Every structure is written in C-alpha cells, then in structure tokens.
Tab-separated table of C-alpha atoms and ligand atoms in Angstrom:
chain	number	residue	atom	x	y	z
Z	1	MET	CA	-16.420	-13.494	0.857
Z	2	SER	CA	-18.954	-13.748	4.070
Z	3	GLU	CA	-16.868	-16.615	5.482
Z	4	THR	CA	-13.403	-16.499	6.891
Z	5	SER	CA	-11.296	-17.925	4.319
Z	6	PRO	CA	-9.627	-21.493	5.363
Z	7	SER	CA	-6.032	-20.166	5.474
Z	8	ALA	CA	-7.413	-17.587	8.224
Z	9	LEU	CA	-8.523	-20.174	10.221
Z	10	THR	CA	-5.292	-22.273	10.021
Z	11	VAL	CA	-2.806	-19.363	10.405
Z	12	LEU	CA	-4.439	-16.564	12.176
Z	13	GLN	CA	-4.601	-16.073	15.940
Z	14	GLU	CA	-7.900	-15.188	17.722
Z	15	HIS	CA	-6.977	-11.358	18.179
Z	16	GLU	CA	-6.174	-11.548	14.750
Z	17	LEU	CA	-9.095	-13.299	13.587
Z	18	VAL	CA	-11.296	-10.419	15.803
Z	19	LEU	CA	-9.490	-7.853	13.747
Z	20	GLN	CA	-10.159	-9.343	10.232
Z	21	GLN	CA	-13.808	-9.560	10.920
Z	22	GLU	CA	-13.875	-6.151	12.275
Z	23	VAL	CA	-12.235	-4.576	9.602
Z	24	ARG	CA	-14.220	-6.487	6.871
Z	25	ARG	CA	-17.225	-5.320	8.320
Z	26	PHE	CA	-15.931	-1.998	8.738
Z	27	ALA	CA	-14.783	-2.115	4.859
Z	28	ASP	CA	-18.723	-3.847	3.794
Z	29	GLU	CA	-20.523	-1.252	5.603
Z	30	GLN	CA	-18.836	2.091	5.436
Z	31	ILE	CA	-16.408	2.075	2.701
Z	32	ARG	CA	-18.543	-0.167	0.142
Z	33	PRO	CA	-21.304	2.484	-0.286
Z	34	LEU	CA	-18.454	5.190	-1.304
Z	35	VAL	CA	-16.421	3.029	-3.668
Z	36	HIS	CA	-18.052	3.783	-6.847
Z	37	ASP	CA	-18.534	8.054	-6.744
Z	38	ALA	CA	-14.540	7.876	-4.933
Z	39	ASP	CA	-13.361	6.084	-8.280
Z	40	GLN	CA	-15.414	8.363	-10.716
Z	41	GLN	CA	-14.413	11.492	-8.671
Z	42	ALA	CA	-10.855	10.511	-8.175
Z	43	LYS	CA	-10.878	11.883	-4.551
Z	44	LEU	CA	-10.834	10.071	-1.604
Z	45	PRO	CA	-14.061	10.869	0.522
Z	46	GLU	CA	-13.573	12.723	3.865
Z	47	GLU	CA	-15.798	10.120	5.734
Z	48	ALA	CA	-13.906	7.099	4.547
Z	49	LEU	CA	-10.826	8.778	5.928
Z	50	LYS	CA	-12.160	10.007	9.337
Z	51	ALA	CA	-13.693	6.697	9.694
Z	52	LEU	CA	-10.115	4.831	9.359
Z	53	PHE	CA	-8.739	6.938	12.310
Z	54	GLU	CA	-11.773	6.271	13.873
Z	55	MET	CA	-11.395	2.706	13.720
Z	56	GLY	CA	-7.486	2.937	14.762
Z	57	LEU	CA	-6.501	1.968	11.343
Z	58	MET	CA	-4.494	4.591	10.676
Z	59	GLY	CA	-1.892	3.478	13.724
Z	60	VAL	CA	-2.080	-0.139	13.978
Z	61	GLU	CA	1.474	-0.729	14.845
Z	62	ILE	CA	1.652	2.379	16.921
Z	63	PRO	CA	2.228	1.585	20.857
Z	64	GLU	CA	-1.066	2.091	22.912
Z	65	GLU	CA	1.018	4.952	25.045
Z	66	LEU	CA	1.421	7.198	22.288
Z	67	GLY	CA	-2.090	6.567	21.018
Z	68	GLY	CA	-1.890	3.775	18.433
Z	69	ALA	CA	-3.577	0.106	18.650
Z	70	GLY	CA	-0.326	-1.474	19.603
Z	71	MET	CA	-0.297	-4.506	17.399
Z	72	GLU	CA	2.454	-6.088	14.961
Z	73	PHE	CA	2.848	-5.749	11.383
Z	74	PHE	CA	0.810	-8.607	10.296
Z	75	SER	CA	-1.931	-7.040	11.848
Z	76	ALA	CA	-1.279	-4.117	9.809
Z	77	ALA	CA	-1.324	-6.252	6.820
Z	78	LEU	CA	-4.680	-7.789	7.870
Z	79	VAL	CA	-5.999	-4.387	7.695
Z	80	ILE	CA	-4.744	-3.592	4.496
Z	81	GLU	CA	-6.139	-7.064	3.016
Z	82	GLU	CA	-9.565	-6.340	4.212
Z	83	LEU	CA	-9.480	-3.076	3.096
Z	84	ALA	CA	-8.524	-3.970	-0.466
Z	85	ARG	CA	-11.320	-6.189	-0.835
Z	86	VAL	CA	-13.422	-3.730	-0.910
Z	87	ASP	CA	-11.589	-0.584	-1.941
Z	88	PRO	CA	-7.688	-1.149	-2.955
Z	89	ALA	CA	-7.594	2.698	-3.172
Z	90	VAL	CA	-8.756	3.181	0.722
Z	91	ALA	CA	-6.320	0.455	1.487
Z	92	VAL	CA	-3.146	2.218	-0.276
Z	93	VAL	CA	-4.156	5.128	2.126
Z	94	ALA	CA	-3.897	3.047	5.320
Z	95	ASP	CA	-0.552	0.866	3.719
Z	96	VAL	CA	1.529	3.724	3.522
Z	97	GLN	CA	0.769	5.282	6.651
Z	98	ASN	CA	1.310	2.178	8.692
Z	99	THR	CA	3.835	0.125	6.616
Z	100	LEU	CA	5.949	3.195	5.379
Z	101	ILE	CA	5.670	6.058	7.538
Z	102	ASN	CA	4.501	4.604	10.921
Z	103	ASN	CA	7.221	1.951	10.498
Z	104	ILE	CA	10.032	4.628	9.747
Z	105	LEU	CA	9.077	6.542	12.773
Z	106	LEU	CA	8.802	3.619	15.122
Z	107	LEU	CA	11.987	2.042	14.082
Z	108	LYS	CA	14.500	5.011	13.064
Z	109	GLY	CA	12.839	8.229	14.982
Z	110	ASN	CA	14.308	9.294	18.320
Z	111	ASP	CA	12.076	9.616	21.416
Z	112	ALA	CA	11.103	13.540	20.787
Z	113	GLN	CA	10.287	12.750	16.885
Z	114	LYS	CA	8.001	9.647	18.114
Z	115	LYS	CA	6.511	11.805	21.038
Z	116	GLU	CA	5.783	14.707	18.460
Z	117	TRP	CA	4.587	12.649	15.423
Z	118	CYS	CA	2.899	9.422	16.503
Z	119	PRO	CA	-0.146	10.320	18.551
Z	120	ARG	CA	-1.155	12.514	15.433
Z	121	LEU	CA	-0.440	10.086	13.042
Z	122	ALA	CA	-2.742	7.458	14.791
Z	123	GLU	CA	-5.037	10.041	15.424
Z	124	ASN	CA	-5.801	12.516	12.592
Z	125	THR	CA	-2.727	13.001	10.626
Z	126	VAL	CA	-1.780	11.461	7.146
Z	127	GLY	CA	1.620	10.605	6.089
Z	128	ALA	CA	3.033	10.267	2.865
Z	129	PHE	CA	6.667	8.833	1.611
Z	130	ALA	CA	8.370	10.985	-0.793
Z	131	LEU	CA	11.275	9.440	-2.632
Z	132	SER	CA	10.368	9.064	-6.278
Z	133	GLU	CA	11.369	11.874	-8.528
Z	134	ALA	CA	11.057	12.515	-12.419
Z	135	ASP	CA	14.353	10.775	-13.394
Z	136	ALA	CA	14.634	8.910	-10.285
Z	137	GLY	CA	12.220	5.529	-10.301
Z	138	SER	CA	13.692	2.150	-9.710
Z	139	ASP	CA	16.812	3.843	-9.598
Z	140	ALA	CA	15.467	6.018	-6.665
Z	141	PHE	CA	18.846	7.046	-5.114
Z	142	ALA	CA	19.761	8.802	-8.099
Z	143	LEU	CA	17.291	11.582	-6.965
Z	144	LYS	CA	18.286	14.947	-7.059
Z	145	ALA	CA	16.620	16.751	-4.183
Z	146	ARG	CA	19.249	18.298	-2.286
Z	147	ALA	CA	19.323	19.485	1.231
Z	148	VAL	CA	21.630	22.417	2.071
Z	149	ALA	CA	23.253	23.037	5.965
Z	150	ASP	CA	22.420	26.506	6.859
Z	151	GLY	CA	23.005	27.388	10.922
Z	152	ASP	CA	21.253	25.020	12.269
Z	153	ASP	CA	19.000	24.250	9.774
Z	154	TYR	CA	18.395	22.567	6.434
Z	155	LYS	CA	17.194	24.316	3.481
Z	156	ILE	CA	15.333	21.408	1.041
Z	157	SER	CA	14.995	22.037	-2.774
Z	158	GLY	CA	13.631	19.473	-5.118
Z	159	ASN	CA	10.704	18.168	-7.117
Z	160	LYS	CA	9.129	14.597	-6.081
Z	161	MET	CA	6.839	12.895	-8.184
Z	162	TRP	CA	4.056	10.353	-7.439
Z	163	ILE	CA	3.561	10.876	-3.761
Z	164	THR	CA	0.810	8.734	-2.820
Z	165	ASN	CA	-1.477	10.777	0.061
Z	166	GLY	CA	0.251	13.687	-1.210
Z	167	ILE	CA	-2.897	15.695	-0.568
Z	168	GLU	CA	-4.285	14.794	2.578
Z	169	ALA	CA	-0.812	14.620	4.232
Z	170	GLY	CA	0.174	16.551	7.326
Z	171	LEU	CA	3.400	14.953	7.488
Z	172	TYR	CA	5.707	14.308	4.387
Z	173	ILE	CA	9.068	12.098	4.976
Z	174	VAL	CA	11.379	13.473	2.329
Z	175	PHE	CA	14.613	11.985	0.782
Z	176	ALA	CA	16.881	14.702	-0.120
Z	177	ASN	CA	20.776	14.220	-0.425
Z	178	ILE	CA	23.358	16.266	1.518
Z	179	ASP	CA	26.256	15.576	0.078
Z	180	PRO	CA	26.171	15.137	-3.621
Z	181	ASP	CA	29.854	13.933	-3.640
Z	182	ALA	CA	29.035	11.116	-1.554
Z	183	GLY	CA	26.326	9.819	-3.998
Z	184	TYR	CA	23.611	7.695	-2.183
Z	185	LYS	CA	25.304	7.922	1.035
Z	186	GLY	CA	24.419	11.446	1.181
Z	187	ILE	CA	20.849	10.659	1.062
Z	188	THR	CA	19.060	11.807	4.019
Z	189	ALA	CA	15.364	11.431	5.472
Z	190	PHE	CA	13.819	14.807	6.802
Z	191	LEU	CA	10.568	15.002	8.533
Z	192	VAL	CA	8.525	17.955	6.757
Z	193	PRO	CA	5.526	19.518	8.133
Z	194	ARG	CA	2.580	20.695	5.653
Z	195	ASP	CA	2.927	24.032	7.043
Z	196	ALA	CA	6.681	24.046	5.755
Z	197	ALA	CA	7.108	27.470	4.001
Z	198	GLY	CA	8.333	26.594	0.376
Z	199	LEU	CA	6.034	23.441	0.313
Z	200	THR	CA	3.152	23.258	-2.616
Z	201	ILE	CA	1.427	19.982	-3.801
Z	202	GLY	CA	1.715	20.586	-7.876
Z	203	LYS	CA	0.224	17.992	-10.608
Z	204	LYS	CA	-2.304	15.685	-9.551
Z	205	GLU	CA	-2.019	12.624	-11.608
Z	206	ASP	CA	-5.229	11.231	-13.321
Z	207	LYS	CA	-4.863	7.594	-13.083
Z	208	LEU	CA	-5.859	4.194	-14.706
Z	209	GLY	CA	-6.660	2.545	-11.145
Z	210	ILE	CA	-6.728	3.588	-7.426
Z	211	ARG	CA	-8.088	6.625	-8.531
Z	212	ALA	CA	-9.482	7.595	-5.213
Z	213	SER	CA	-5.889	7.610	-3.662
Z	214	SER	CA	-3.983	11.255	-4.484
Z	215	THR	CA	-0.726	10.853	-6.202
Z	216	VAL	CA	0.934	14.117	-6.619
Z	217	GLU	CA	3.906	15.721	-7.439
Z	218	LEU	CA	5.692	17.694	-4.132
Z	219	ILE	CA	7.653	20.905	-5.043
Z	220	LEU	CA	10.051	21.706	-2.313
Z	221	GLU	CA	11.702	25.363	-2.895
Z	222	ASP	CA	14.345	26.343	0.353
Z	223	VAL	CA	12.080	24.447	2.825
Z	224	ARG	CA	13.591	25.096	6.005
Z	225	VAL	CA	13.986	22.494	8.714
Z	226	PRO	CA	15.537	22.069	11.585
Z	227	ARG	CA	18.407	19.690	12.142
Z	228	SER	CA	16.099	17.486	14.302
Z	229	ALA	CA	14.193	17.030	11.426
Z	230	ILE	CA	16.369	14.450	10.574
Z	231	ILE	CA	15.237	10.875	10.784
Z	232	GLY	CA	18.259	8.492	11.946
Z	233	GLU	CA	21.792	9.923	10.912
Z	234	PRO	CA	22.735	12.230	8.174
Z	235	GLY	CA	23.562	10.432	5.219
Z	236	LYS	CA	21.702	7.125	6.129
Z	237	GLY	CA	18.530	7.797	4.402
Z	238	TYR	CA	19.197	5.597	1.301
Z	239	LYS	CA	19.158	2.402	4.060
Z	240	ILE	CA	15.689	4.075	5.827
Z	241	ALA	CA	14.114	3.801	2.353
Z	242	ILE	CA	15.486	0.424	1.584
Z	243	GLU	CA	14.692	-1.244	4.662
Z	244	ALA	CA	10.839	0.676	4.598
Z	245	LEU	CA	10.454	-0.512	1.090
Z	246	ASN	CA	11.290	-4.002	1.844
Z	247	GLU	CA	8.672	-4.485	4.633
Z	248	GLY	CA	6.203	-1.963	2.739
Z	249	ARG	CA	6.262	-4.352	-0.155
Z	250	ILE	CA	4.546	-6.851	2.268
Z	251	GLY	CA	1.888	-4.697	2.708
Z	252	ILE	CA	1.191	-4.491	-1.104
Z	253	GLY	CA	1.128	-7.877	-1.424
Z	254	ALA	CA	-1.570	-7.784	1.446
Z	255	GLN	CA	-3.509	-5.330	-0.728
Z	256	MET	CA	-2.932	-7.409	-3.931
Z	257	VAL	CA	-4.261	-10.133	-1.852
Z	258	GLY	CA	-7.631	-8.149	-0.615
Z	259	LEU	CA	-7.835	-7.162	-4.169
Z	260	ALA	CA	-7.842	-10.370	-5.808
Z	261	GLN	CA	-10.288	-11.882	-3.140
Z	262	GLY	CA	-12.660	-9.363	-3.802
Z	263	ALA	CA	-12.510	-9.950	-6.999
Z	264	LEU	CA	-12.872	-13.561	-6.663
Z	265	ASP	CA	-16.040	-12.832	-4.437
Z	266	ALA	CA	-17.698	-10.861	-6.824
Z	267	ALA	CA	-17.137	-13.602	-9.480
Z	268	VAL	CA	-18.705	-16.179	-7.522
Z	269	SER	CA	-22.017	-14.279	-6.234
Z	270	TYR	CA	-22.473	-13.471	-9.855
Z	271	ALA	CA	-21.665	-17.225	-11.492
Z	272	LYS	CA	-24.483	-18.004	-8.939
Z	273	GLU	CA	-26.736	-15.529	-9.874
Z	274	ARG	CA	-26.294	-15.579	-13.795
Z	275	LYS	CA	-28.770	-17.645	-15.823
Z	276	GLN	CA	-27.788	-18.622	-19.374
Z	277	PHE	CA	-29.204	-21.673	-21.088
Z	278	GLY	CA	-31.563	-22.209	-18.574
Z	279	ARG	CA	-29.500	-22.252	-15.655
Z	280	SER	CA	-27.316	-20.515	-13.310
Z	281	ILE	CA	-23.496	-20.056	-15.063
Z	282	SER	CA	-22.245	-21.669	-12.175
Z	283	GLU	CA	-23.377	-25.084	-13.120
Z	284	PHE	CA	-20.865	-25.284	-16.148
Z	285	GLN	CA	-17.788	-27.095	-15.330
Z	286	GLY	CA	-15.842	-24.505	-17.581
Z	287	VAL	CA	-16.976	-21.883	-14.838
Z	288	GLN	CA	-16.664	-23.953	-11.735
Z	289	PHE	CA	-13.082	-24.744	-13.081
Z	290	ALA	CA	-12.030	-21.001	-13.274
Z	291	LEU	CA	-13.541	-20.162	-10.103
Z	292	ALA	CA	-11.667	-23.342	-8.433
Z	293	GLU	CA	-8.205	-21.880	-9.997
Z	294	MET	CA	-8.821	-18.358	-9.300
Z	295	ALA	CA	-9.423	-19.342	-5.309
Z	296	ILE	CA	-6.129	-21.513	-5.503
Z	297	GLU	CA	-4.272	-18.972	-6.443
Z	298	VAL	CA	-5.470	-16.511	-4.447
Z	299	GLU	CA	-5.008	-18.673	-1.158
Z	300	ALA	CA	-1.235	-19.179	-2.539
Z	301	ALA	CA	-0.791	-15.295	-2.833
Z	302	ARG	CA	-1.953	-15.275	0.942
Z	303	LEU	CA	0.354	-17.606	2.473
Z	304	MET	CA	3.189	-16.104	1.088
Z	305	VAL	CA	2.081	-12.644	2.558
Z	306	TYR	CA	1.409	-14.037	5.610
Z	307	ASN	CA	4.529	-15.772	5.769
Z	308	ALA	CA	6.530	-12.912	4.908
Z	309	CYS	CA	4.602	-10.942	7.379
Z	310	ARG	CA	5.676	-13.723	10.551
Z	311	LEU	CA	9.336	-14.139	9.603
Z	312	ARG	CA	9.390	-9.992	9.592
Z	313	ASP	CA	7.685	-9.908	13.380
Z	314	GLY	CA	9.577	-13.042	14.354
Z	315	GLY	CA	12.734	-10.942	13.449
Z	316	LYS	CA	13.796	-13.579	11.021
Z	317	PRO	CA	15.326	-12.739	7.511
Z	318	PHE	CA	12.219	-12.011	5.264
Z	319	VAL	CA	13.529	-9.555	2.054
Z	320	GLN	CA	13.445	-12.803	-0.288
Z	321	GLN	CA	9.925	-14.015	0.873
Z	322	ALA	CA	8.668	-9.907	0.705
Z	323	ALA	CA	10.051	-9.580	-2.727
Z	324	MET	CA	8.348	-13.136	-3.716
Z	325	ALA	CA	5.232	-12.066	-2.212
Z	326	LYS	CA	5.148	-8.855	-3.880
Z	327	TRP	CA	6.020	-9.896	-7.532
Z	328	PHE	CA	3.304	-13.083	-6.854
Z	329	THR	CA	0.385	-11.405	-5.248
Z	330	ALA	CA	0.662	-8.595	-8.203
Z	331	GLU	CA	0.578	-11.685	-11.217
Z	332	VAL	CA	-2.463	-12.908	-9.166
Z	333	ALA	CA	-4.066	-9.866	-8.595
Z	334	GLU	CA	-3.994	-9.387	-12.094
Z	335	ARG	CA	-5.214	-12.547	-12.942
Z	336	THR	CA	-7.836	-12.795	-10.898
Z	337	ALA	CA	-9.444	-9.393	-11.670
Z	338	SER	CA	-9.096	-10.167	-15.170
Z	339	ARG	CA	-11.021	-13.790	-15.129
Z	340	ALA	CA	-13.505	-11.867	-12.912
Z	341	VAL	CA	-14.186	-9.630	-15.660
Z	342	ASP	CA	-14.763	-12.657	-18.377
Z	343	LEU	CA	-16.833	-13.985	-16.010
Z	344	PHE	CA	-19.420	-11.245	-15.804
Z	345	GLY	CA	-19.486	-11.279	-19.514
Z	346	GLY	CA	-20.407	-7.672	-20.915
Z	347	TYR	CA	-21.403	-6.557	-17.288
Z	348	GLY	CA	-17.583	-7.347	-16.328
Z	349	PHE	CA	-17.296	-4.399	-18.603
Z	350	SER	CA	-19.491	-1.926	-17.008
Z	351	LYS	CA	-18.770	0.242	-14.151
Z	352	ASP	CA	-22.193	-1.047	-13.014
Z	353	TYR	CA	-20.067	-3.471	-11.358
Z	354	PRO	CA	-17.151	-4.014	-9.075
Z	355	VAL	CA	-14.631	-6.086	-11.487
Z	356	GLU	CA	-13.687	-3.526	-13.935
Z	357	LYS	CA	-12.254	-1.058	-11.065
Z	358	PHE	CA	-10.504	-4.551	-9.556
Z	359	TYR	CA	-9.066	-4.759	-12.973
Z	360	ARG	CA	-7.933	-0.995	-13.346
Z	361	ASP	CA	-6.537	-1.066	-9.933
Z	362	ALA	CA	-4.410	-4.755	-10.108
Z	363	LYS	CA	-1.988	-2.896	-12.294
Z	364	ILE	CA	-0.345	-0.702	-9.407
Z	365	GLY	CA	0.565	-3.956	-7.932
Z	366	LYS	CA	3.483	-4.589	-10.492
Z	367	ILE	CA	4.496	-0.609	-10.859
Z	368	TYR	CA	5.053	0.940	-7.178
Z	369	GLU	CA	7.350	-0.094	-4.174
Z	370	GLY	CA	9.613	-1.612	-6.962
Z	371	THR	CA	8.274	-2.897	-10.116
Z	372	ALA	CA	7.942	-6.498	-10.748
Z	373	PHE	CA	11.498	-6.606	-12.478
Z	374	MET	CA	12.748	-5.245	-9.456
Z	375	GLN	CA	11.712	-7.764	-7.233
Z	376	LEU	CA	12.910	-10.533	-9.630
Z	377	ASN	CA	16.223	-8.658	-9.328
Z	378	THR	CA	16.137	-9.273	-6.097
Z	379	VAL	CA	14.937	-12.806	-5.841
Z	380	ALA	CA	17.487	-13.316	-8.467
Z	381	LYS	CA	20.102	-11.874	-6.649
Z	382	ASN	CA	19.544	-13.686	-3.337
Z	383	LEU	CA	19.576	-16.892	-5.393
Z	384	LEU	CA	22.796	-15.977	-6.819
Z	385	LYS	CA	25.045	-14.693	-4.019
C	1	LIG	C1	0.079	5.104	-8.332
C	1	LIG	C2	1.379	5.282	-7.838
C	1	LIG	C3	1.628	5.989	-6.627
C	1	LIG	C4	3.361	6.030	-6.185
C	1	LIG	N1	3.150	6.184	-4.955
C	1	LIG	C5	4.585	6.988	-4.358
C	1	LIG	C6	5.327	7.392	-3.252
C	1	LIG	O1	4.237	7.309	-2.727
C	1	LIG	N2	6.382	7.778	-2.986
C	1	LIG	C7	7.268	7.585	-4.111
C	1	LIG	O2	8.183	7.670	-3.566
C	1	LIG	N3	6.968	6.946	-5.056
C	1	LIG	C8	5.838	6.579	-5.605
C	1	LIG	N4	5.523	6.174	-6.581
C	1	LIG	C9	6.497	5.626	-7.625
C	1	LIG	C10	6.911	4.260	-8.118
C	1	LIG	O3	7.678	3.730	-6.706
C	1	LIG	C11	8.055	4.319	-9.541
C	1	LIG	O4	7.082	4.859	-10.300
C	1	LIG	C12	8.319	2.559	-9.495
C	1	LIG	O5	9.624	2.828	-8.632
C	1	LIG	C13	8.761	2.892	-10.698
C	1	LIG	O6	9.545	4.057	-11.063
C	1	LIG	P1	9.410	4.685	-12.875
C	1	LIG	O7	8.112	4.539	-12.836
C	1	LIG	O8	10.194	5.746	-12.794
C	1	LIG	O9	9.480	3.598	-13.711
C	1	LIG	P2	11.236	3.148	-14.092
C	1	LIG	O10	12.092	2.845	-13.110
C	1	LIG	O11	11.664	4.075	-15.152
C	1	LIG	O12	10.760	1.479	-15.174
C	1	LIG	C14	10.623	1.845	-16.344
C	1	LIG	C15	10.821	0.352	-16.702
C	1	LIG	O13	11.862	0.005	-16.694
C	1	LIG	C16	12.384	-1.272	-15.961
C	1	LIG	N5	13.324	-1.075	-15.166
C	1	LIG	C17	14.050	-0.015	-14.368
C	1	LIG	N6	15.414	-0.411	-14.245
C	1	LIG	C18	15.443	-1.947	-14.054
C	1	LIG	C19	16.650	-2.720	-13.907
C	1	LIG	N7	17.449	-2.186	-13.511
C	1	LIG	N8	16.107	-4.173	-14.450
C	1	LIG	C20	15.026	-4.483	-15.308
C	1	LIG	N9	14.433	-3.677	-15.295
C	1	LIG	C21	14.453	-2.300	-15.139
C	1	LIG	C22	11.111	-1.286	-14.694
C	1	LIG	O14	10.790	-2.606	-14.167
C	1	LIG	C23	9.835	-0.607	-15.509
C	1	LIG	O15	9.343	-1.779	-16.301
C	1	LIG	C24	4.153	5.857	-7.164
C	1	LIG	C25	3.799	5.428	-8.524
C	1	LIG	C26	2.476	5.115	-8.736
C	1	LIG	C27	2.419	4.867	-9.781
C-alpha cells in the first residue's frame, strides 16, 4: 500500500501520519529485503533489531527524558501495524517491547526502576514477558514458578514457556508466586536481567509462523534477585499481568491489521499484473469483489484497533473494545491472508511470494495474549454482567 489508507486520513493526527509514513518507508526499505531469509532461517536478523532501536521504535512511549520517543500508546500501535504490513515477526518484537515491557515499567515501576531500565530499553536492550508455563496458558495464574524470600533477596525457580524475544532479551519480567497458599494473590512480577546466575534459555520453538521472532523456554534455577526487583507490590503481579495484557491485546490487533493490509496489498498488485484469458485477472468481477470484501474487512478491523487505542489513551474504559478488536482482527487477518493465497493461484502456495508467509503468520493472532475463545469469554462476561 503506497497510498495512505482512507481511514488513516480521517482518523490520524498530523504527527501520527508522519510517524506512519516514516515507519512505512523504514519497513519497506530496511526490513522487506530481510524477510524471506529471516523466516527460512527462523532468526531475527541483527541488523533488523539494530535498526528498530536506531529508529526509536523500541521505546515509543518512554518519555524523552528517559531516552524514548515520548509518544502515546496509539503511536506504538501504528508502529506495530506498519512493521507487520511487511513482517509480522519483526512487528511482534516491537510489540512485546512497547506494549508489555515498557508499559509495565512506565505504569507500575518505581522511579529507580524506570531510571535503570527505560533508557536501556529505548536504546539497545530487548525485553521479554515471562508469564506462561507448560501447564499454565489460558489459566495463566495456575503458574508454578516460585519465589522464596531469602534475607533481602528472593530466589526464583521455575520453567517458563513460549517466551517471545527470549533469545535477544536483556531483561525479563518474570511472574512467580511468593505465597502459593494465597493462590493467584501470591503472584509477583520481578525484573530479572539476562546475566542473573541460574537463568538459562531452554528449547527454542520451531514454529508455523512468525518464525523470525524467537520463542523459547526460560529456565530459572534459584535465580537470586533483590527485593528491589519487584515491580509494584508483592502479590499484585496478577493485576500487572492482566492490565498489561489488556493493553497488549490492542497491539496484537494492530499486528493483525498490518498483516491483513500486507496480504491485501500483495493481492491487489498481483491481480493487476497476472494475465489469464488474455487479460489481467483484476478485470474479472469475481476477483474485484474478493478484493473489495477484503479491503472492507481490513478497514473495519483497523478502525476497531484505532478506537481501542483512542479509548486507552483518553483514560476511558477499553477492555471490551480491546478484546473485540483482538478477536476480530485475528479473524480478518486469517481470512484476508487465505483469500490472498487464493488470488495468487499456485504462486500463492510458493515461498517466492509473500502471501504464504502472511497466511502462516496470521494463525498466531488467535493464540497469544489470550486465545480467541478467551477474548469471547471477556466480551460475553462484560455483556452479561
Ligand atoms: C508464538 C508464541 C509466542 C508466545 N509468547 C508469549 C510470551 O512472550 N510470554 C508469555 O508469557 N506467553 C507467551 N505465549 C503463550 C500464549 O500466551 C499461550 O499459548 C496462550 O495463552 C494459550 O495458552 P496454551 O497454549 O496453554 O493453550 P490452552 O490454554 O491450553 O488452550 C487450549 C485450547 O483450550 C481453549 N480454552 C482454554 N481455556 C478455555 C476456557 N476457559 N474457555 C474456552 N476455551 C478455553 C483455548 O481457547 C484453546 O483453544 C506465546 C505463545 C506462542 C504460540
């Protein structure tokens, strides 16, 4: 999509339009050439990560005095959308950093924690969010990781699973229980640096999609951290996790919108180029209607994400809109990518064209940061309360 989409023109403010254009150009020029090999090798290219930091895309909401870009949550969502239009795997690296890690520090960290970590997160340090475990997914608060007080320190032990950015991270926000008898009210969030003794990276997942984004097991064996590593209050980690994921979901919505737009753009270009029966396939009304339906759905999905962002930035209730946006955008991403593959015919099935990757990448939208069913649970609960 070289033109600004109509929804962007009606909804975005001037500085947001500038950001959108800059990130679009950056993604096209610096990320696009790396996408195919990064996916095949299942490895985030170092130059991509370096460029994300240099562009200021890893500290979008971090205040300028702490080294960040000092923008709003909506800006972070625009960044994620534009990155995902080119590579949803690169987008999720920036998504976890901005909407989970930076967000938790900014909203729940104390001054010392912000001063220590925010400048690094904006400049060169990747963050990872370590909540899930083998037996604690949708039921995340069934987590078994334990943190035991030991003098002025805590010793954390447990195995975390599915940790995005796990390989590249220099900082992990780890959720562990300090008082299992208190159930989920014992869950506490800890800042754990990569070089903490006893922290190791386990199995790296070999995934269907977003392959360049690392997803790993994190093993913690008596990892000693000072009491000052606790974010917020002891026993309030469950609240931190819920609140971060409520916002993070909007980021995943933005990732799905970007993905869908990328697939649609590719399908439009291809339909104009590809000739059958002596003319461009874009001249067939069946193809035109397919493209039109795809565009309508992407537009609706985008507006849901933008609306959730505006509500969040405006300090209004947004949890229902975030859950709806995450659910709907994941549907739209999967459907749009699938139809793009159809429109490419046999070439859509080949790794020489981008749509088969979008199709694989789309599936994650219904899984992480709350499955599609968990979003429906939230929406239904809010409707019926
Ligand atoms: C690529 C990838 C990256 C990830 N990154 C991170 C990360 O950075 N940090 C992190 O902490 N976690 C991460 N996760 C974990 C992710 O959040 C979980 O996979 C997700 O929450 C689902 O948990 P689960 O896989 O255990 O599935 P389960 O919870 O076992 O779900 C299995 C099925 O049961 C359904 N189900 C479960 N409970 C209910 C219910 N109450 N009602 C209706 N249906 C239900 C689910 O919808 C699903 O269809 C990642 C996962 C993946 C695949």
